[in-house]
Every structure is written in structure tokens, then in C-alpha cells.
mmCIF file with all atom_site columns, C-alpha atoms in Angstrom:
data_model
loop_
_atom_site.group_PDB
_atom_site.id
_atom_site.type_symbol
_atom_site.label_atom_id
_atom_site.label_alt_id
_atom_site.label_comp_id
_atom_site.label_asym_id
_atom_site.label_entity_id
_atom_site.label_seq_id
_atom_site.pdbx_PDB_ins_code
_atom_site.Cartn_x
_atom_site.Cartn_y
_atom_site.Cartn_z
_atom_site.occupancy
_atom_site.B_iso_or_equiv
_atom_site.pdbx_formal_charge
_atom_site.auth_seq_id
_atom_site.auth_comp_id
_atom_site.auth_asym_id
_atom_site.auth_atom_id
_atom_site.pdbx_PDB_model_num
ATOM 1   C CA . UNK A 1 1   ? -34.614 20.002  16.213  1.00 0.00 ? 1   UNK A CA 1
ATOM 2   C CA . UNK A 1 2   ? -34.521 17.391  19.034  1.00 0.00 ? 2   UNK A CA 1
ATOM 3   C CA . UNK A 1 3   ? -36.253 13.996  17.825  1.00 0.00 ? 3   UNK A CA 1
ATOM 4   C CA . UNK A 1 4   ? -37.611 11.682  20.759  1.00 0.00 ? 4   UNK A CA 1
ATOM 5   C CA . UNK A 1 5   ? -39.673 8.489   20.602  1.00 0.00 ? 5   UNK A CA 1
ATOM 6   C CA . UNK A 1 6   ? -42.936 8.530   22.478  1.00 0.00 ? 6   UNK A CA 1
ATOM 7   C CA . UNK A 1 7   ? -45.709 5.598   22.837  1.00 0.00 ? 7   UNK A CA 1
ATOM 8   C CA . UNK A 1 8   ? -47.732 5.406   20.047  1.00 0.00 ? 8   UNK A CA 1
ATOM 9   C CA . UNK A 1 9   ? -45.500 7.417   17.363  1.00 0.00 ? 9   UNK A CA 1
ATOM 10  C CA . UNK A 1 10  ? -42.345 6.394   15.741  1.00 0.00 ? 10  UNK A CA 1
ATOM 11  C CA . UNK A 1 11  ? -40.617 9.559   16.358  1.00 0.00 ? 11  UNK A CA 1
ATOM 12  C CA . UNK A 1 12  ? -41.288 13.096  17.594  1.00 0.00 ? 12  UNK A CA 1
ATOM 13  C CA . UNK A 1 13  ? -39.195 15.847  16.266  1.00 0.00 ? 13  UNK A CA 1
ATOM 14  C CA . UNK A 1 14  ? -39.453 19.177  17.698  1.00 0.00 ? 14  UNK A CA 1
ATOM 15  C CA . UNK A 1 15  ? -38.304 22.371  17.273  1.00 0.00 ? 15  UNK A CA 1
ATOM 16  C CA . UNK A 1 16  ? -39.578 26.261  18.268  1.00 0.00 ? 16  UNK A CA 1
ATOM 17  C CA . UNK A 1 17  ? -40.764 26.509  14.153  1.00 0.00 ? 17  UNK A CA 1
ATOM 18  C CA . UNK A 1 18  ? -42.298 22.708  13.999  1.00 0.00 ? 18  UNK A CA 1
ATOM 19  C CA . UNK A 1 19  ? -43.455 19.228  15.812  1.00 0.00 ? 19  UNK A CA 1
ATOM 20  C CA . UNK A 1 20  ? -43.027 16.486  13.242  1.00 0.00 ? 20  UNK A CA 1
ATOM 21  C CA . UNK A 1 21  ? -44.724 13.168  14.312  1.00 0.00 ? 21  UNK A CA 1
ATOM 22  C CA . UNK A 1 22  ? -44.710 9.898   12.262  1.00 0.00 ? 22  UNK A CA 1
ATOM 23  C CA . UNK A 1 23  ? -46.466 7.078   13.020  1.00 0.00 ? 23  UNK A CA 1
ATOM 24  C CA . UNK A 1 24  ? -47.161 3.533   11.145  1.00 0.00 ? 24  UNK A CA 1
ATOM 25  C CA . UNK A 1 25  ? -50.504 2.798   10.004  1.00 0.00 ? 25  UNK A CA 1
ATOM 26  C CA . UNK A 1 26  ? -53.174 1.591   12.482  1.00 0.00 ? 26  UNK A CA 1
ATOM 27  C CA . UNK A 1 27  ? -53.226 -2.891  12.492  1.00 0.00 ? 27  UNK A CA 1
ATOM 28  C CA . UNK A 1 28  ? -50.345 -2.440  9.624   1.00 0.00 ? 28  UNK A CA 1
ATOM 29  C CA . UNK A 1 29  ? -49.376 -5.949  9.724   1.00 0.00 ? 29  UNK A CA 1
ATOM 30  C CA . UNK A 1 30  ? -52.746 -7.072  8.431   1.00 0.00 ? 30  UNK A CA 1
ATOM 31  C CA . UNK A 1 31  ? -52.501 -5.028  5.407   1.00 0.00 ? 31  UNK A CA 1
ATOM 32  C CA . UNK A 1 32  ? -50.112 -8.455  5.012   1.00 0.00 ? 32  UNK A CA 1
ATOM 33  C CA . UNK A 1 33  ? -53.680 -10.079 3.929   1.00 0.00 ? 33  UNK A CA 1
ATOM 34  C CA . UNK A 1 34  ? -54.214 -7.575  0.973   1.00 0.00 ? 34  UNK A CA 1
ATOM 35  C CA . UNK A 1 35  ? -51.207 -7.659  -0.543  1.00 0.00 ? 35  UNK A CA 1
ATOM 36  C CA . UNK A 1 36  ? -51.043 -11.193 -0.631  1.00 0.00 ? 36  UNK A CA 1
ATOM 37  C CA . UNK A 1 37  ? -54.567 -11.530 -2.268  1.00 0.00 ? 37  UNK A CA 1
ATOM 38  C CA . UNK A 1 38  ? -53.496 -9.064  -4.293  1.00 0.00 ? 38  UNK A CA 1
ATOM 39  C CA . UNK A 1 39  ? -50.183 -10.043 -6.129  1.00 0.00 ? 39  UNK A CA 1
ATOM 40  C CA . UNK A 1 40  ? -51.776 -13.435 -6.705  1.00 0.00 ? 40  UNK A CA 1
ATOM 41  C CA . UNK A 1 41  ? -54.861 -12.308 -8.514  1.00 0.00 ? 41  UNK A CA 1
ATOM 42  C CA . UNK A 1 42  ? -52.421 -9.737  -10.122 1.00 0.00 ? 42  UNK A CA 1
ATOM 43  C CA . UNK A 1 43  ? -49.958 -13.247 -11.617 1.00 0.00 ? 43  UNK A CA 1
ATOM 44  C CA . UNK A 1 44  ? -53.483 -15.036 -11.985 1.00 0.00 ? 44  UNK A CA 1
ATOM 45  C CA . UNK A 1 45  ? -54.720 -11.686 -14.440 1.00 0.00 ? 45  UNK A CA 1
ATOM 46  C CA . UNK A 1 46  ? -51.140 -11.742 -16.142 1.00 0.00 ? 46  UNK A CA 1
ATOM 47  C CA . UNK A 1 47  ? -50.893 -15.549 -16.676 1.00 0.00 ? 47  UNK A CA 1
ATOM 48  C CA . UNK A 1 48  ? -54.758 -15.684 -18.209 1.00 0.00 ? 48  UNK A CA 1
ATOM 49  C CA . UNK A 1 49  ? -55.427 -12.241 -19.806 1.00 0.00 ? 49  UNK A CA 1
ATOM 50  C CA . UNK A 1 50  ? -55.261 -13.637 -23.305 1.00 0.00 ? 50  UNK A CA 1
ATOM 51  C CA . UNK A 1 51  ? -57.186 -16.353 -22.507 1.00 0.00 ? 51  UNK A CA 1
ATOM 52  C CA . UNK A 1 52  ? -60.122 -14.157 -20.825 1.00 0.00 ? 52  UNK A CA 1
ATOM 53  C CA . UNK A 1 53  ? -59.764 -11.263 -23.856 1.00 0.00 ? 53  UNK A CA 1
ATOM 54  C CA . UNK A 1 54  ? -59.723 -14.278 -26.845 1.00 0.00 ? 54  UNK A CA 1
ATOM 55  C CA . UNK A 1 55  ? -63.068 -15.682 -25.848 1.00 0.00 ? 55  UNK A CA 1
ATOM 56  C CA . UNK A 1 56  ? -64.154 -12.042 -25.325 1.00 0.00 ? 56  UNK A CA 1
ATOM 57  C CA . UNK A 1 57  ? -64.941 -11.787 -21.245 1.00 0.00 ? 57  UNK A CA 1
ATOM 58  C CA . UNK A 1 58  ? -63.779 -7.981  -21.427 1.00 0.00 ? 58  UNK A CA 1
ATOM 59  C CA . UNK A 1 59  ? -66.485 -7.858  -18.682 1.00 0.00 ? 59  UNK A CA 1
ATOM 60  C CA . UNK A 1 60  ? -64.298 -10.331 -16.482 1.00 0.00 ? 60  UNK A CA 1
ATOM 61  C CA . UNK A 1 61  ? -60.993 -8.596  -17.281 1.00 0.00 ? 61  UNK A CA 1
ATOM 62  C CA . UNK A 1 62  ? -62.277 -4.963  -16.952 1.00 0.00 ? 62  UNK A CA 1
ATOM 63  C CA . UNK A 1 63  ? -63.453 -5.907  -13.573 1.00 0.00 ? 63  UNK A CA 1
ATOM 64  C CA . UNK A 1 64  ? -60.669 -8.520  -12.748 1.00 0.00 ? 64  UNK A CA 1
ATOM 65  C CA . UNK A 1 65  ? -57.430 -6.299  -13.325 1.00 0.00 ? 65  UNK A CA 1
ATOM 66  C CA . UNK A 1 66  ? -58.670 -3.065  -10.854 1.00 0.00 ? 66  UNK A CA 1
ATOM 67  C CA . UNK A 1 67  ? -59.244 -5.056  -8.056  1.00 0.00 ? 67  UNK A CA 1
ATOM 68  C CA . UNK A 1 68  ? -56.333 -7.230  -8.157  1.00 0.00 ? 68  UNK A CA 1
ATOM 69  C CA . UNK A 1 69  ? -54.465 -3.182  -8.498  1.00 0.00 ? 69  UNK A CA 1
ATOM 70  C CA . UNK A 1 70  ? -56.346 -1.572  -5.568  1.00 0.00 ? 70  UNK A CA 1
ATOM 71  C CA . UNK A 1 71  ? -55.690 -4.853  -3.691  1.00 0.00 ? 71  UNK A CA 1
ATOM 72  C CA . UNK A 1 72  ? -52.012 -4.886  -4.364  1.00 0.00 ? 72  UNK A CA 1
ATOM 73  C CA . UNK A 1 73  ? -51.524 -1.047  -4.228  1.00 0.00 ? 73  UNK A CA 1
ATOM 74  C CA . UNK A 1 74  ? -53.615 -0.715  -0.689  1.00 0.00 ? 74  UNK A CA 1
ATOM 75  C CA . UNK A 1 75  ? -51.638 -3.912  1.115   1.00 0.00 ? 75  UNK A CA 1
ATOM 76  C CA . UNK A 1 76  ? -48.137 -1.503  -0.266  1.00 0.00 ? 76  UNK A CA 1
ATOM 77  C CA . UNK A 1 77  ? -49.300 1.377   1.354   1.00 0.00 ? 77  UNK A CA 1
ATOM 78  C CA . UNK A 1 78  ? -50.317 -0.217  5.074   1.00 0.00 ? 78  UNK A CA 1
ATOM 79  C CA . UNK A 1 79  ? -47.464 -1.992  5.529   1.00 0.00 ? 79  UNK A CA 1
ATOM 80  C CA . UNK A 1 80  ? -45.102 0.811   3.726   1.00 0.00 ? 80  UNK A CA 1
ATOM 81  C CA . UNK A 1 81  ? -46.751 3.662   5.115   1.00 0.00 ? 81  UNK A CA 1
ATOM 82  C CA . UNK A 1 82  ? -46.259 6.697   7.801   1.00 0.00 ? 82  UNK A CA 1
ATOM 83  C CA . UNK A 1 83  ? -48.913 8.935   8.668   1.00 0.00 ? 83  UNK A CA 1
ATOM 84  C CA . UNK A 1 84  ? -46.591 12.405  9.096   1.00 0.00 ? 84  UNK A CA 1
ATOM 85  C CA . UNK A 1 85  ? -48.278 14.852  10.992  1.00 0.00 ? 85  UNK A CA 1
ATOM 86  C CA . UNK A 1 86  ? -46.967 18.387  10.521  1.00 0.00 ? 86  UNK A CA 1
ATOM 87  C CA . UNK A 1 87  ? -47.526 21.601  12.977  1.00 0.00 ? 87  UNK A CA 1
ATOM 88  C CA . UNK A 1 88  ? -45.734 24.792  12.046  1.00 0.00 ? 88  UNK A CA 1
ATOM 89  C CA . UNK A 1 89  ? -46.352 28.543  12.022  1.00 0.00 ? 89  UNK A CA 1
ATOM 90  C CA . UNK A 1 90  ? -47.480 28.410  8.335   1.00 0.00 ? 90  UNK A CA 1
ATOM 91  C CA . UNK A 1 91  ? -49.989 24.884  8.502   1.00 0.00 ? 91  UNK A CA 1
ATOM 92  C CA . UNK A 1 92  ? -51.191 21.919  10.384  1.00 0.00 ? 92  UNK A CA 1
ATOM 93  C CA . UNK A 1 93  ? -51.067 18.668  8.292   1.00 0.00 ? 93  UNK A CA 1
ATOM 94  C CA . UNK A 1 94  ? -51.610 15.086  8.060   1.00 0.00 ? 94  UNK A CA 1
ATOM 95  C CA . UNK A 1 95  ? -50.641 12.425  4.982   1.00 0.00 ? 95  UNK A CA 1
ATOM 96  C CA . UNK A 1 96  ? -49.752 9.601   4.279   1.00 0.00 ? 96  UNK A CA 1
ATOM 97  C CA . UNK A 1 97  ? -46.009 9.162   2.891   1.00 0.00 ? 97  UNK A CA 1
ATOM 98  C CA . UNK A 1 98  ? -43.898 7.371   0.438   1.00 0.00 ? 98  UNK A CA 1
ATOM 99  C CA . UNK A 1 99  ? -47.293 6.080   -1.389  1.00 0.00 ? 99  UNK A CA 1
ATOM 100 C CA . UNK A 1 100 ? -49.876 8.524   -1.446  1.00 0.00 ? 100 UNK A CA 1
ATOM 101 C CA . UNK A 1 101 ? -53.058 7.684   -0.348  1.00 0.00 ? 101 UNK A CA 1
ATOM 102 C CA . UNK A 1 102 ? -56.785 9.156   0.602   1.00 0.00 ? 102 UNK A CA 1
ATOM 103 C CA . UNK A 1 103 ? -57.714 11.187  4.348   1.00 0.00 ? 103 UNK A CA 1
ATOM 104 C CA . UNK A 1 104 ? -54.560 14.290  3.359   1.00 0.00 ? 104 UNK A CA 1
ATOM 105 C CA . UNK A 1 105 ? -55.571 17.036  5.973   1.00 0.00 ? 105 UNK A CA 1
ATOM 106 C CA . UNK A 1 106 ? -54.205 20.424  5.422   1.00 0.00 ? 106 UNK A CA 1
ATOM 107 C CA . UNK A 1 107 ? -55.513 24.094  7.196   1.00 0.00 ? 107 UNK A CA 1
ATOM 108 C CA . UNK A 1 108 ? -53.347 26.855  8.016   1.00 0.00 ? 108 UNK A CA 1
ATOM 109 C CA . UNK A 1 109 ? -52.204 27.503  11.566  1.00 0.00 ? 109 UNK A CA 1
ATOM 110 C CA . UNK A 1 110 ? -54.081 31.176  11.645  1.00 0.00 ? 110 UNK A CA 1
ATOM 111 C CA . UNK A 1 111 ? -57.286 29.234  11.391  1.00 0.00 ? 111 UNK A CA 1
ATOM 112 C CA . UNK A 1 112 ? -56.943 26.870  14.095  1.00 0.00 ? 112 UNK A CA 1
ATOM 113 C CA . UNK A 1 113 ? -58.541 27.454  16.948  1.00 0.00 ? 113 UNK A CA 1
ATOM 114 C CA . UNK A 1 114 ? -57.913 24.313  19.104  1.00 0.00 ? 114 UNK A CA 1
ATOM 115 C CA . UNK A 1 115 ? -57.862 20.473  19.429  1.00 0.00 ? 115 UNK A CA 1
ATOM 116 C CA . UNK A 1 116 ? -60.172 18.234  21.379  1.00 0.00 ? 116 UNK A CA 1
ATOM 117 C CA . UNK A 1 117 ? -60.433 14.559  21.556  1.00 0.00 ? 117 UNK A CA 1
ATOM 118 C CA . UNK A 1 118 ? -63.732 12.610  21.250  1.00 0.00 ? 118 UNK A CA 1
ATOM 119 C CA . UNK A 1 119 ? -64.495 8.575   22.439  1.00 0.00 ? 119 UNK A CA 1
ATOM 120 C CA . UNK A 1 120 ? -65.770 6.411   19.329  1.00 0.00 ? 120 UNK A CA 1
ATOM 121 C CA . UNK A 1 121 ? -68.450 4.481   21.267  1.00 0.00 ? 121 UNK A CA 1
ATOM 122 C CA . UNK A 1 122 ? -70.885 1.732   20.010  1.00 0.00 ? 122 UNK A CA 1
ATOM 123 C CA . UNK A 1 123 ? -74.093 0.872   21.716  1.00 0.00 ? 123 UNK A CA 1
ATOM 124 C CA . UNK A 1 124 ? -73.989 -3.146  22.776  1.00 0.00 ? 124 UNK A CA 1
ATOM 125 C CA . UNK A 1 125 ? -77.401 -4.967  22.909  1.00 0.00 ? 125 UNK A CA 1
ATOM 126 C CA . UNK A 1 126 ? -75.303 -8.190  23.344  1.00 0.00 ? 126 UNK A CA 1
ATOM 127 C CA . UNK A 1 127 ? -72.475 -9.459  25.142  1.00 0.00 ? 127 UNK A CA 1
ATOM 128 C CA . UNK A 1 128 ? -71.117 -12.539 24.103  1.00 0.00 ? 128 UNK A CA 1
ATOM 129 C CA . UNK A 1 129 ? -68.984 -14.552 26.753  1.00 0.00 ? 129 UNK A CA 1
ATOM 130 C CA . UNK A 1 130 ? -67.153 -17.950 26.358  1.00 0.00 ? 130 UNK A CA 1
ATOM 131 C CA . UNK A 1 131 ? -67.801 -21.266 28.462  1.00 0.00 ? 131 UNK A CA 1
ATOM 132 C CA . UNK A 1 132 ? -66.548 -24.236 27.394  1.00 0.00 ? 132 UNK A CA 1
ATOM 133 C CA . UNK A 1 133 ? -64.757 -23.291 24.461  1.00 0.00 ? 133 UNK A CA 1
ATOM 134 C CA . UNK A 1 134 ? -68.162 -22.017 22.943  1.00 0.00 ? 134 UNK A CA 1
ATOM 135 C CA . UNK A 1 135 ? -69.661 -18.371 22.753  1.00 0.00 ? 135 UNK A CA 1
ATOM 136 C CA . UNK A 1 136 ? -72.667 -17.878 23.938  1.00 0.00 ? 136 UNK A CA 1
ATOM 137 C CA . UNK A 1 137 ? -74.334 -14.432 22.975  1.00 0.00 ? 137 UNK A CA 1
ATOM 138 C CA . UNK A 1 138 ? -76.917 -13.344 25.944  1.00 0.00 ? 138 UNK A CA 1
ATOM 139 C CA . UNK A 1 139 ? -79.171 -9.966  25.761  1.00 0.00 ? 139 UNK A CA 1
ATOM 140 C CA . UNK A 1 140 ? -78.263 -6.827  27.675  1.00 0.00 ? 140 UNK A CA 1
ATOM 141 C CA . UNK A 1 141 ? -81.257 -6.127  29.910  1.00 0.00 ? 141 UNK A CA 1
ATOM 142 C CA . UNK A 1 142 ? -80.418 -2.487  28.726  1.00 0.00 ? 142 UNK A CA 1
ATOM 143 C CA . UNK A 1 143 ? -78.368 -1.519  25.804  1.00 0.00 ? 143 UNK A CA 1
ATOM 144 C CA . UNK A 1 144 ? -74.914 -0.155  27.289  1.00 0.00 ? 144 UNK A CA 1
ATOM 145 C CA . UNK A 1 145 ? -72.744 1.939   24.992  1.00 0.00 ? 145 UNK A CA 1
ATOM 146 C CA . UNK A 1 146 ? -68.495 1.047   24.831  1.00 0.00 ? 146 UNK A CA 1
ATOM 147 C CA . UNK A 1 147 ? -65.760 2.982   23.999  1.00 0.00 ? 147 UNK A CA 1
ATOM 148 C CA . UNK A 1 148 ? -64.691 1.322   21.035  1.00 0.00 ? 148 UNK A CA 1
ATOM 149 C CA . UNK A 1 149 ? -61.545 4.239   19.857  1.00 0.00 ? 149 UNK A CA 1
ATOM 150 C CA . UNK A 1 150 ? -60.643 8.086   20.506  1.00 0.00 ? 150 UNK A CA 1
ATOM 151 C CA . UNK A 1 151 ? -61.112 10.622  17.690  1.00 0.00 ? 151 UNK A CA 1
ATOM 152 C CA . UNK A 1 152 ? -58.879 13.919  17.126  1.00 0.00 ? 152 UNK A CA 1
ATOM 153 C CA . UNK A 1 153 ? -60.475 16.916  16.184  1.00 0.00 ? 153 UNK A CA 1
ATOM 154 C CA . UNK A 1 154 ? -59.347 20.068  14.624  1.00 0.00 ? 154 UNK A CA 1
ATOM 155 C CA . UNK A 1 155 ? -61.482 23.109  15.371  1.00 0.00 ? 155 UNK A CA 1
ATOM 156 C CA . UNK A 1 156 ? -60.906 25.944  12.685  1.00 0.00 ? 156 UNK A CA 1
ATOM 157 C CA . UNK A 1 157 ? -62.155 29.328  11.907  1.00 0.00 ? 157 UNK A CA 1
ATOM 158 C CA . UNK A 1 158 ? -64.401 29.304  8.699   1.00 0.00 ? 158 UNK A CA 1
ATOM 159 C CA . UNK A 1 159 ? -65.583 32.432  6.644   1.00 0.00 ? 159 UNK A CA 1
ATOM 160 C CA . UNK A 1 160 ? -68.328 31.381  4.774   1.00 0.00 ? 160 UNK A CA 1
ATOM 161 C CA . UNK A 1 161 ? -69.338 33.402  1.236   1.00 0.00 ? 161 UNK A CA 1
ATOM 162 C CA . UNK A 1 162 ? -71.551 35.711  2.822   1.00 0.00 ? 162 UNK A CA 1
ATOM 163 C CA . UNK A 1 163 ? -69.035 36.671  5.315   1.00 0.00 ? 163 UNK A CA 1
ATOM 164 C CA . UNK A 1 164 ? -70.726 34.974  8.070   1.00 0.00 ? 164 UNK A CA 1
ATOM 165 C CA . UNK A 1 165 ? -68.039 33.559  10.396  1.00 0.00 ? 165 UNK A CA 1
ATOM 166 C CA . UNK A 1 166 ? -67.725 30.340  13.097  1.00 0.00 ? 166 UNK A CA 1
ATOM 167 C CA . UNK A 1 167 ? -65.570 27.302  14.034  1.00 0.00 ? 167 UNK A CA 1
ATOM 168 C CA . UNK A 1 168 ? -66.716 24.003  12.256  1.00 0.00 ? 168 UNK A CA 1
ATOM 169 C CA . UNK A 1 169 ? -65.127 20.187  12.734  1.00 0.00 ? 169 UNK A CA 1
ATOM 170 C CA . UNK A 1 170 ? -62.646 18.485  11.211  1.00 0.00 ? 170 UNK A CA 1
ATOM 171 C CA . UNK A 1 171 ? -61.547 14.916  11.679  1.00 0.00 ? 171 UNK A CA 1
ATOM 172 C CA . UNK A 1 172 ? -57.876 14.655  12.096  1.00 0.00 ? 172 UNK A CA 1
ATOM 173 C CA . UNK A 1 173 ? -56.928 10.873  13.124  1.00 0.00 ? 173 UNK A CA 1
ATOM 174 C CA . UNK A 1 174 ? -58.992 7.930   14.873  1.00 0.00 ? 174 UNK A CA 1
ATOM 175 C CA . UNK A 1 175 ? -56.997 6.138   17.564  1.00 0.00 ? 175 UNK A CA 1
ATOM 176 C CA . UNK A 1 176 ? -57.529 2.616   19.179  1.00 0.00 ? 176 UNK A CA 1
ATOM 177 C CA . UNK A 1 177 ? -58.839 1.542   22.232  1.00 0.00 ? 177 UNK A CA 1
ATOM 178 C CA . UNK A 1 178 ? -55.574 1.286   23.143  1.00 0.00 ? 178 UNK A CA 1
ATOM 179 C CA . UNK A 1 179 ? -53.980 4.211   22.374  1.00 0.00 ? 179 UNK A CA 1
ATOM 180 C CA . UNK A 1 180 ? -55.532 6.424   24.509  1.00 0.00 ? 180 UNK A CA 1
ATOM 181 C CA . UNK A 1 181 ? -51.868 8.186   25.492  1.00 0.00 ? 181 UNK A CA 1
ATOM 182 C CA . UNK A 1 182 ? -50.737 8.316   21.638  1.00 0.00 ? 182 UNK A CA 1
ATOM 183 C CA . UNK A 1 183 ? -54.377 10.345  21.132  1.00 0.00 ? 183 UNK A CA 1
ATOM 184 C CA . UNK A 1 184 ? -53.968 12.465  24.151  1.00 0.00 ? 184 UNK A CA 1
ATOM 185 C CA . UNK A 1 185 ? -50.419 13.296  23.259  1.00 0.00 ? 185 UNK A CA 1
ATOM 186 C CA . UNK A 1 186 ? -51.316 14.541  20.173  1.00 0.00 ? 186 UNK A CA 1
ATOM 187 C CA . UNK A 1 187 ? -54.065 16.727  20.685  1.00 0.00 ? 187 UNK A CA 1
ATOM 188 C CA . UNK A 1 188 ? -51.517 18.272  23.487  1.00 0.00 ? 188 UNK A CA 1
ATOM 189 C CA . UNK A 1 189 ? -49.166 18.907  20.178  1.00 0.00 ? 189 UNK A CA 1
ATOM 190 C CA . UNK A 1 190 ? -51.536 20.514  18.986  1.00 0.00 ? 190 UNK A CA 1
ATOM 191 C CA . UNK A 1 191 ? -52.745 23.182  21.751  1.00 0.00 ? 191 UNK A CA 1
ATOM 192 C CA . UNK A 1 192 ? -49.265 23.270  23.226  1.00 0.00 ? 192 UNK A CA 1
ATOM 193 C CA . UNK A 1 193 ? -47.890 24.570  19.955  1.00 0.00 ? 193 UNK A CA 1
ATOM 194 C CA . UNK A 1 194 ? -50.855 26.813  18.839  1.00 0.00 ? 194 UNK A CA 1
ATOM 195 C CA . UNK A 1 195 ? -50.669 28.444  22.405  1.00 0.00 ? 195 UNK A CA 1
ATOM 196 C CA . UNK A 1 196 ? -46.893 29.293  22.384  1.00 0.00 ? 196 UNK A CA 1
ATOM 197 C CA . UNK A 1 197 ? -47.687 30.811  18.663  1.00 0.00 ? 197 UNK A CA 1
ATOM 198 C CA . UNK A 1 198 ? -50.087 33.264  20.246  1.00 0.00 ? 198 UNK A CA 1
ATOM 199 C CA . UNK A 1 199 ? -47.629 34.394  22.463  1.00 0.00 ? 199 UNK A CA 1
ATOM 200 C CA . UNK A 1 200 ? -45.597 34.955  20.511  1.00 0.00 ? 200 UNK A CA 1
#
């Protein structure tokens, strides 16, 4: 397997059987910001949890404790995290490793059909510009949409109950504005490997 590092992804292994791609978690360092606000509620919740349970504030503490968790637990994960994605002969998968965490995409390789690559746009009715070191926010004679990311898509085979059959949508990974190259590489993963299966 011959491992190369492209823009965008940690590392790209490769082989005839697999691609492996890891990559860090989209704005990771501001997951920085969670975990922070976090582990201090978490000593603030340790320090005064038998002062809020003696004067009976369960309400406070049930409330308190799973936020100051989730908090803790999500700013781990960003900053800890890789998002492996995973094309063999068998499946094509993304998750989220050491920690686990929501958004695991698994479908088996015989279903796929191909991948495609959609812009995230926004329509602006505003644009705000800066003079004088103060913003000033002027209306758009006509609303103008922006490309604000890039969207992966998996297209796969589905049988429904009744045996009726088509290809529906599944969101893979969002991308940046700015990494348009990491998006396009992938979804040429994707095709590239699914096309030499089929010939196979």
C-alpha cells in the first residue's frame, strides 16, 4: 500500500484492494473553545455538587452536569479527531476515529453507483463592506447567491420493500470554500476506484 500526502487530507494510502484517506476535522482548532468551557464548568459541577444537591436544585445539577459532558466530550473529539474514509471492494465508509462520534456513513461498494460534488450556496440580500474601520451593511439591488462550501455525494442503488428499484442521495462530507481540490479529489477516489472494480 503506497501512502502519499495530498492537500486537504493527512494521508492517502492506496492500494489495488483499498484508498484509505484521513483527514482532521473541519476549523479543529476552535473546538479549543469547547473544551475549555467545558472542563471548567465540569471543576465548577465537581467543586459545588454538594452544595447544589443539599439545598435541593436537582433541576440545576441535572441540567448543569450534561452540558458541561457534551461540552468537554465534543471539544475532545475536534481537536482529537480523524475523519477516515474507507473505499474497498466490500464497502465505502466514513467515521470519525479514536472518539466516536455522530455522521458514520457505511454502504456497500455493489450499491454504489457514483460520486458527484454539489456547491453549498447562500442567497445574499446584503453585502457588508468596511470604511473607516466601520461596517457598513448596504442592500443588494438583487439578491445574488455565493458559494459558501462543496458537498460530496454518494449515489447508491436502493430496493425498496415492494421491489421497486432507483438511485437515492446520500451526504458523504461538506468541504470549505477553500477546499475545493480536497472535495474534488475525493469524489475522484471515489469514481476512480468504483470504475477499476467494474473492470475488473
Amino acid at each position: 500500500m503506497t501512502q502519499t500526502k495530498t492537500k486537504g487530507f493527512l494521508s492517502v494510502e492506496e492500494s489495488p484492494q483499498e484508498i484509505v484517506l484521513k483527514r482532521k476535522w473541519r476549523y479543529w482548532w476552535l473546538y479549543v473553545i469547547p473544551l475549555l468551557l467545558g472542563v471548567l464548568l465540569d471543576y465548577v459541577w465537581l467543586r459545588k455538587v454538594s452544595d447544589i444537591i443539599k439545598n435541593d436544585n436537582l433541576l440545576v445539577a441535572y441540567g448543569f452536569i450534561p452540558t458541561a459532558i457534551l461540552l468537554t466530550y465534543m471539544g475532545l473529539c475536534g481537536i482529537f479527531n480523524t475523519i477516515i474514509f474507507r473505499i474497498n471492494g466490500e464497502f465505502i465508509e466514513r467515521k470519525s476515529l479514536p472518539l466516536p462520534w455522530f455522521g458514520t456513513v457505511k454502504i456497500l461498494t455493489k450499491d454504489f453507483h457514483s460520486a458527484g460534488e454539489m456547491a453549498i450556496t447562500e442567497t445574499q440580500k446584503t453585502r457588508v463592506s468596511r470604511v473607516g474601520g466601520v461596517n457598513i451593511i448596504t442592500t443588494l439591488p438583487k439578491p445574488i447567491k455565493t458559494t459558501t462550501g462543496y458537498k460530496v455525494c454518494l449515489y447508491v442503488h436502493k430496493t425498496w420493500s415492494d421491489g421497486q428499484k432507483n438511485v437515492i442521495t446520500i451526504d458523504f462530507q461538506t468541504f470549505s470554500l477553500g477546499d475545493y481540490e480536497a472535495s474534488e479529489f475525493l469524489v475522484l477516489c471515489l469514481n476512480k476506484f468504483r470504475k477499476e472494480q467494474t473492470q475488473v
